[in-house]
PDB file of C-alpha atoms in Angstrom:
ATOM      1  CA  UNK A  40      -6.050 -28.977  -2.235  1.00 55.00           C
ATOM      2  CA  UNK A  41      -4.815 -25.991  -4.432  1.00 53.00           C
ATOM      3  CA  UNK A  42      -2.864 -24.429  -1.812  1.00 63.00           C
ATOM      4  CA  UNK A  43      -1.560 -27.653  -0.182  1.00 54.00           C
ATOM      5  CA  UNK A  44       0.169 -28.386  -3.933  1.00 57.00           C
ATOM      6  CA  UNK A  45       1.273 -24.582  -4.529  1.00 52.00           C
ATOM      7  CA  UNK A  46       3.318 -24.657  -0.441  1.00 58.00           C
ATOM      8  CA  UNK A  47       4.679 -27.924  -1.542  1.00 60.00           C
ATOM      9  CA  UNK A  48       6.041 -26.585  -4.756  1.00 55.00           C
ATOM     10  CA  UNK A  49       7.190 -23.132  -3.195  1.00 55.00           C
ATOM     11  CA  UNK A  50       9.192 -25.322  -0.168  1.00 57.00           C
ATOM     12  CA  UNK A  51      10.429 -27.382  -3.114  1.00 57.00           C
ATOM     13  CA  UNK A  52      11.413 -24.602  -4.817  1.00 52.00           C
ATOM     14  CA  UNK A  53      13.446 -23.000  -1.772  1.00 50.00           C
ATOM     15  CA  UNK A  54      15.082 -26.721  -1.111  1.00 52.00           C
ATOM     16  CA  UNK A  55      16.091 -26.701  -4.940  1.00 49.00           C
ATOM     17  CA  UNK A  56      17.884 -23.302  -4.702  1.00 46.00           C
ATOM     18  CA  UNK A  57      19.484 -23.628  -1.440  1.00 48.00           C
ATOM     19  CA  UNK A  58      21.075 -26.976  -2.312  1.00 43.00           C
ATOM     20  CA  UNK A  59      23.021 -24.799  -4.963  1.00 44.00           C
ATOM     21  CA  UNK A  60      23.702 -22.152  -2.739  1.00 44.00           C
ATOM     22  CA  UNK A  61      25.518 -25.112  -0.245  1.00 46.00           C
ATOM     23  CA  UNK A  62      27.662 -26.105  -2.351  1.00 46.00           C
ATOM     24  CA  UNK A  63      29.158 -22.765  -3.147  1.00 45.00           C
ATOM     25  CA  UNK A  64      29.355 -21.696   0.730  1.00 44.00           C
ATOM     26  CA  UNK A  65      30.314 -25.300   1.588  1.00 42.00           C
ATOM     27  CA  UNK A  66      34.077 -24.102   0.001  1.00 45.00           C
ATOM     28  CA  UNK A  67      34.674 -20.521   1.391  1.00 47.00           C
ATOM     29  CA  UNK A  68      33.473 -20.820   4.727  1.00 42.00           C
ATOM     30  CA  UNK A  69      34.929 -23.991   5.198  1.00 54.00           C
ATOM     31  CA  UNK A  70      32.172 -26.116   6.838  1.00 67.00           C
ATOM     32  CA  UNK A  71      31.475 -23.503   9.942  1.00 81.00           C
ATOM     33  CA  UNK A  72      28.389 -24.076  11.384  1.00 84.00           C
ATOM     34  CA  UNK A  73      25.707 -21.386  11.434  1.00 83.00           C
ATOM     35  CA  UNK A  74      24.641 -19.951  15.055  1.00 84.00           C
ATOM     36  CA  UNK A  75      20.898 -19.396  13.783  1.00 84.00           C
ATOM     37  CA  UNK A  76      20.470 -22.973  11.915  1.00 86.00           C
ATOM     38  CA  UNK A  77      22.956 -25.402  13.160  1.00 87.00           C
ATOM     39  CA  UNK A  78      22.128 -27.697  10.426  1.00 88.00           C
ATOM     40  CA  UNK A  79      23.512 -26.063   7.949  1.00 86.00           C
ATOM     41  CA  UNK A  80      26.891 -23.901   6.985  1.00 87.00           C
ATOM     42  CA  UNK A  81      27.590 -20.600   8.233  1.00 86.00           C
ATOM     43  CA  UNK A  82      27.343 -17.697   5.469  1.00 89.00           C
ATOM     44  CA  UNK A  83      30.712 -16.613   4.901  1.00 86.00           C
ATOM     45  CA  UNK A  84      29.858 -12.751   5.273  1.00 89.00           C
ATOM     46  CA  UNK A  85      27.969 -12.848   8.115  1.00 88.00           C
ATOM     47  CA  UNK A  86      30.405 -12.843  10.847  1.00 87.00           C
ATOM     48  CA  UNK A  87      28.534 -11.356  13.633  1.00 86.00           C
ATOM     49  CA  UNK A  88      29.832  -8.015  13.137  1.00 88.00           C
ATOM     50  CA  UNK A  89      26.358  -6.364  12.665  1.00 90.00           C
ATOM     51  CA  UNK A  90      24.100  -6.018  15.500  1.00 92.00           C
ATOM     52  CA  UNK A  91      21.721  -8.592  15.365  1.00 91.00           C
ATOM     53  CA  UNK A  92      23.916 -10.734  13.390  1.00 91.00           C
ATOM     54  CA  UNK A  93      22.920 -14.447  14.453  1.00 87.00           C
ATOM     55  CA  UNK A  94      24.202 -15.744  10.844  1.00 87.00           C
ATOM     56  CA  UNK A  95      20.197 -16.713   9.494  1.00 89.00           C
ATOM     57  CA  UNK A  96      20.601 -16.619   5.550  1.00 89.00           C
ATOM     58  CA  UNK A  97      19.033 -20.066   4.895  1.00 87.00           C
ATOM     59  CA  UNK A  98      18.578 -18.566   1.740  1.00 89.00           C
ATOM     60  CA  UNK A  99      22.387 -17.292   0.710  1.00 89.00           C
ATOM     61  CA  UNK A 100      20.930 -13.635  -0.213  1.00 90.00           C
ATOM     62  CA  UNK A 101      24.100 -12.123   2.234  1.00 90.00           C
ATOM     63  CA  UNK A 102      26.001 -13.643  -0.981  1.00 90.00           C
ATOM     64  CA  UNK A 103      24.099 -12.433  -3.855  1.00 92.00           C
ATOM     65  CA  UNK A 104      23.304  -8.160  -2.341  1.00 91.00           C
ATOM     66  CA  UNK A 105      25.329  -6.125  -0.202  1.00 90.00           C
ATOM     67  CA  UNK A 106      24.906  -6.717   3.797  1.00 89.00           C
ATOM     68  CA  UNK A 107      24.769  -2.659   4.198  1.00 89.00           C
ATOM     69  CA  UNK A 108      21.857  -2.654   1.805  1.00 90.00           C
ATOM     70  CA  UNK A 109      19.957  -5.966   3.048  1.00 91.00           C
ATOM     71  CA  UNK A 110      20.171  -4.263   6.662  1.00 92.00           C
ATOM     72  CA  UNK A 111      18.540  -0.694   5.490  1.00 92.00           C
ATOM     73  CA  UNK A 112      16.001  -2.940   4.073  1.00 91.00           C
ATOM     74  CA  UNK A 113      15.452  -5.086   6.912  1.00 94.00           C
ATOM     75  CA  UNK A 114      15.247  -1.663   9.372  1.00 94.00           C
ATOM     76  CA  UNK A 115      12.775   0.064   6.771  1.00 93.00           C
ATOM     77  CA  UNK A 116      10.407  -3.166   6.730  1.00 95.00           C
ATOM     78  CA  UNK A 117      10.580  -3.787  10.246  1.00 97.00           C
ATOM     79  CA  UNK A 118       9.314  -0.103  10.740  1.00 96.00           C
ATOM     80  CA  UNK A 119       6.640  -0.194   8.275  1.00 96.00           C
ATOM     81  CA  UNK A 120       5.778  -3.656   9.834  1.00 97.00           C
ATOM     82  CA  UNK A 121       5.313  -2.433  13.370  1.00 97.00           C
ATOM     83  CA  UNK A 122       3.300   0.414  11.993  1.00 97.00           C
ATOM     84  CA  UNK A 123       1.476  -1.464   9.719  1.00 96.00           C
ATOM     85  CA  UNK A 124       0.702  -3.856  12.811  1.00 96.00           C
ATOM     86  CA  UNK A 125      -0.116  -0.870  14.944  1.00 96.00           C
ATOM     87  CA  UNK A 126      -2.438   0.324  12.149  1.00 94.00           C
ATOM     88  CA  UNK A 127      -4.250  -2.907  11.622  1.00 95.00           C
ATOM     89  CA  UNK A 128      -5.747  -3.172  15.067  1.00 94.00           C
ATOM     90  CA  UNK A 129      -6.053   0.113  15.368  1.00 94.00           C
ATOM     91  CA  UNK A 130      -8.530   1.018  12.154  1.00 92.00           C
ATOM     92  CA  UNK A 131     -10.509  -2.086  13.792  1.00 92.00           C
ATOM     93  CA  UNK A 132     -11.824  -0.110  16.683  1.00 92.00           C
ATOM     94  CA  UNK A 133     -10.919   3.309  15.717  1.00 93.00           C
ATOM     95  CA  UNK A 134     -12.878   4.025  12.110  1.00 89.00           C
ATOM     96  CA  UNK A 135     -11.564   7.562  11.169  1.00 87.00           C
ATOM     97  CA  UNK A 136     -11.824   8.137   7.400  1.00 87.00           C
ATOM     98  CA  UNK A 137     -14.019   5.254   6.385  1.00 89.00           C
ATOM     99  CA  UNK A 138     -16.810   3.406   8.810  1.00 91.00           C
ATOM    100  CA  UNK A 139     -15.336   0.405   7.425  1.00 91.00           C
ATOM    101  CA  UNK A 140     -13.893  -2.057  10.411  1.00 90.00           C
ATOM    102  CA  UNK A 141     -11.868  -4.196   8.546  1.00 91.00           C
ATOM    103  CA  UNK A 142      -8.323  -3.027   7.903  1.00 92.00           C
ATOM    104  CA  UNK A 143      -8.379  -4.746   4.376  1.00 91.00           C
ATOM    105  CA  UNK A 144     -11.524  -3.703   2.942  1.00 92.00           C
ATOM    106  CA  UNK A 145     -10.990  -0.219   4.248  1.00 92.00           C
ATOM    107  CA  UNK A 146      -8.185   0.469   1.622  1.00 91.00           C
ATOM    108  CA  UNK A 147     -10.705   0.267  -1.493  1.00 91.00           C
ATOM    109  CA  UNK A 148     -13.518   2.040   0.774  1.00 93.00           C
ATOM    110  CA  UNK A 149     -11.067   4.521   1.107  1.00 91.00           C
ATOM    111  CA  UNK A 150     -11.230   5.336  -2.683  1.00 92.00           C
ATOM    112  CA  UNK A 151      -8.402   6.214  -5.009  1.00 95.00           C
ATOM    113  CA  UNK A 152      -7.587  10.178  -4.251  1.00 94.00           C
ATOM    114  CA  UNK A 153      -6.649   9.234  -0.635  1.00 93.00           C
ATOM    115  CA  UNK A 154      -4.402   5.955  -2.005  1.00 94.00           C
ATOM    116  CA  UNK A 155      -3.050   7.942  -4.244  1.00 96.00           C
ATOM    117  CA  UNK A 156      -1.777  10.776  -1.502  1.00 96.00           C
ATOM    118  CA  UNK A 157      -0.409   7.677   0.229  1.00 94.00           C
ATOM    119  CA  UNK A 158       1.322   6.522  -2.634  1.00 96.00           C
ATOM    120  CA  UNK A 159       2.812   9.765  -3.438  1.00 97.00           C
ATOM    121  CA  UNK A 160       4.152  10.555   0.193  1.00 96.00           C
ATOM    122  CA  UNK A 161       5.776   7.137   0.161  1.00 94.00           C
ATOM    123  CA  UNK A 162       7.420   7.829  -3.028  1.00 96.00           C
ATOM    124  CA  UNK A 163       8.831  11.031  -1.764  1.00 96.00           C
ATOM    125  CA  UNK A 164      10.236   9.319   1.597  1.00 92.00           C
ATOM    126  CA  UNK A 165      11.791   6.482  -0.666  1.00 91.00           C
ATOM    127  CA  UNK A 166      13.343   8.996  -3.322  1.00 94.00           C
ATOM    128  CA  UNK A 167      14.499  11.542  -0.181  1.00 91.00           C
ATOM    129  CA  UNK A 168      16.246   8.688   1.683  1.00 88.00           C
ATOM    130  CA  UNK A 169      17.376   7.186  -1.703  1.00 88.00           C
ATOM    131  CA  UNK A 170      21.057   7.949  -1.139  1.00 87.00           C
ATOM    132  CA  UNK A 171      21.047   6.954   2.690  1.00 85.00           C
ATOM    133  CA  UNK A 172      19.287   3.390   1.623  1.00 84.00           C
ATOM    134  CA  UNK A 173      21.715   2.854  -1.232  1.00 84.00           C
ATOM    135  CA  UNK A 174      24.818   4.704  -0.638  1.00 81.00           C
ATOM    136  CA  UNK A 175      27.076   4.318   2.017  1.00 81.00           C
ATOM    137  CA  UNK A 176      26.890   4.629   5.821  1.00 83.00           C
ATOM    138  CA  UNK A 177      25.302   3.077   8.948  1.00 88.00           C
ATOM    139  CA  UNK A 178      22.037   1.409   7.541  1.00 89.00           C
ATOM    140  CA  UNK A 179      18.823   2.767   8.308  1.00 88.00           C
ATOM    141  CA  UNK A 180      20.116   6.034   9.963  1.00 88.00           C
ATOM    142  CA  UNK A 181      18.353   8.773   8.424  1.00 87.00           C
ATOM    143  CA  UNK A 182      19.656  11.409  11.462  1.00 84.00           C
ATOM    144  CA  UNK A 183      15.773  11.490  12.206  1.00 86.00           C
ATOM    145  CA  UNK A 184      15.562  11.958  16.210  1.00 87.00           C
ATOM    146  CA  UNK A 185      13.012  14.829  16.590  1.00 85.00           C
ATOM    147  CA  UNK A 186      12.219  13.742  20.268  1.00 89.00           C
ATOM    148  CA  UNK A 187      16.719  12.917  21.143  1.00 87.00           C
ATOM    149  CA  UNK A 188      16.115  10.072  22.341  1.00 86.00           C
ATOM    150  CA  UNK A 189      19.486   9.192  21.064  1.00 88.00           C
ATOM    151  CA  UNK A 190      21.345  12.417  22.636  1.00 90.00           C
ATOM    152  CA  UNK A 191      23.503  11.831  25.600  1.00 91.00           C
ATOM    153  CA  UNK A 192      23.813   7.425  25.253  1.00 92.00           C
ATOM    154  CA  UNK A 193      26.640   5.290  25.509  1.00 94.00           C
ATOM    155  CA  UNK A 194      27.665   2.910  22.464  1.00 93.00           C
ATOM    156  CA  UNK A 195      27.085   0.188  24.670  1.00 95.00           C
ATOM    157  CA  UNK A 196      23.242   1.659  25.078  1.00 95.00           C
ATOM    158  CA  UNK A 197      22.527   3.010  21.616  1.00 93.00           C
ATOM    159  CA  UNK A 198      23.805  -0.919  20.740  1.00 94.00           C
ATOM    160  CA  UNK A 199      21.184  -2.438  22.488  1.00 95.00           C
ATOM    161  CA  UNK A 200      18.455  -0.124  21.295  1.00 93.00           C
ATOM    162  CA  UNK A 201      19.448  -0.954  17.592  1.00 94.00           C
ATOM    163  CA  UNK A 202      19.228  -4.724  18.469  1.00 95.00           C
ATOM    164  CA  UNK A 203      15.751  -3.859  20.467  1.00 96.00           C
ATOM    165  CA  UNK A 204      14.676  -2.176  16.985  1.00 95.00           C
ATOM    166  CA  UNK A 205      15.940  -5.278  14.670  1.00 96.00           C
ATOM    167  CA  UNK A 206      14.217  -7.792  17.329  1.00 96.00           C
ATOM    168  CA  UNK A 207      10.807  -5.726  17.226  1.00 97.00           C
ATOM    169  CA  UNK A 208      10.858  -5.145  13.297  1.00 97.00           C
ATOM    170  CA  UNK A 209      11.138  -8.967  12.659  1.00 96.00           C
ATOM    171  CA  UNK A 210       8.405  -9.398  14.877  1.00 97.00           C
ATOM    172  CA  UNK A 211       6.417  -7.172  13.651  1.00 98.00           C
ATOM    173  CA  UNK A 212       6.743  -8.636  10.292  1.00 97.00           C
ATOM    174  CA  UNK A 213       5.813 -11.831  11.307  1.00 97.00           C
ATOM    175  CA  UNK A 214       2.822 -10.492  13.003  1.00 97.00           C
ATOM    176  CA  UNK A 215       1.373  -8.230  10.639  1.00 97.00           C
ATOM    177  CA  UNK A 216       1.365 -11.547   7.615  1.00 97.00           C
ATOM    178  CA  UNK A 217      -0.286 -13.580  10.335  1.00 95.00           C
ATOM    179  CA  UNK A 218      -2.927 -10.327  11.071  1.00 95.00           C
ATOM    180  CA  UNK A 219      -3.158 -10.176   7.318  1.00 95.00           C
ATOM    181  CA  UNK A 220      -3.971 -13.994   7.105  1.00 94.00           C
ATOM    182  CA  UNK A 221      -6.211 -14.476   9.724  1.00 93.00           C
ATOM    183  CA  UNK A 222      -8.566 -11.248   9.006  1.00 92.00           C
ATOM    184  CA  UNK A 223      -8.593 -13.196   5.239  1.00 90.00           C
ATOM    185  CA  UNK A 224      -9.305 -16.067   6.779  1.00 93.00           C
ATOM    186  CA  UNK A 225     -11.742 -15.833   9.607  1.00 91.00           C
ATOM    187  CA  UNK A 226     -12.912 -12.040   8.890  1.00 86.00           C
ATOM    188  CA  UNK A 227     -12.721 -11.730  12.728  1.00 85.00           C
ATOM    189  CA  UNK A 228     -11.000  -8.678  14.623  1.00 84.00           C
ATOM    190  CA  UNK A 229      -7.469  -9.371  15.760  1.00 84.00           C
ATOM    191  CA  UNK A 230      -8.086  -9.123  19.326  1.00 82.00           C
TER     192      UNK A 230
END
């Protein structure tokens, strides 16, 4: 009963901003439709010029933080995501530091030293792609193609990969919350 009245205060919550958000948008973007949500106005600064652009921002965040900086995001969590999702069924059949099959449990069998080498090489990556996530330029290009996979493509095909990478990401972070709830949930293996 607990969680049934904390989701109907968080929707009410998200209803409560966005109706404030509306009424700002309703004025600039002068009552366009979005692509992604007919049923409600179009954000006025997404205009379909990124790649994967549909015009989703039931939220209004493309108003309050930069789109450049909202994109690196979204490309950094989508790549954690599909690792993370890789990960998850992986340590499930595959127990390498810890005998521990479940993915969630195996962080605290882990113990703390190994955490806290995690921690620390994820700090470095954030603080060595600080000025690429936060400072101008194509979002989410840190120039890392060890393998070229990028070397000798069109626009036109480099264009399609990034929207293949955006697709995937989202995915992937819609998969790894649902792996996440259902190993809470059931404590069964994901496949």
């Amino acid at each position: 009963m607990f969680r049934v009245i904390v989701f109907i205060a968080l929707i009410s919550a998200v209803f409560g901003l966005r109706s404030s958000v509306n009424n700002v948008r309703s004025v600039t973007s002068l009552n366009a439709k979005s692509k992604a949500l007919p049923f409600l106005e179009a954000p006025s600064k997404l205009d379909g010029s990124m790649i994967g652009d549909n015009g989703f921002d039931p939220l209004g965040f493309s108003d309050l933080i930069p789109l450049t900086y909202a994109r690196s995001a979204e490309l950094k969590h989508g790549r954690v995501a599909m690792l993370a999702a890789f990960g998850f069924i992986f340590q499930q059949y595959v127990h390498i530091l810890t005998p521990e099959a479940d993915p969630i449990k195996a962080v605290s069998a882990l113990g703390l030293g190994p955490n806290l080498q995690i921690l620390s090489f994820i700090g470095t990556i954030e603080l060595a792609t600080w000025k690429k996530t936060y400072g101008t330029g194509e979002p989410g290009n840190y120039n890392f193609d060890p393998m070229g996979q990028s070397k000798g493509k069109s626009k036109a095909q480099m264009d399609d990969l990034k929207l293949k990478e955006i697709k995937n990401g989202r995915l992937a972070m819609i998969a790894i919350m649902g792996m996440i709830i259902q190993q809470h949930i059931f404590g069964t293996p994901t496949l």
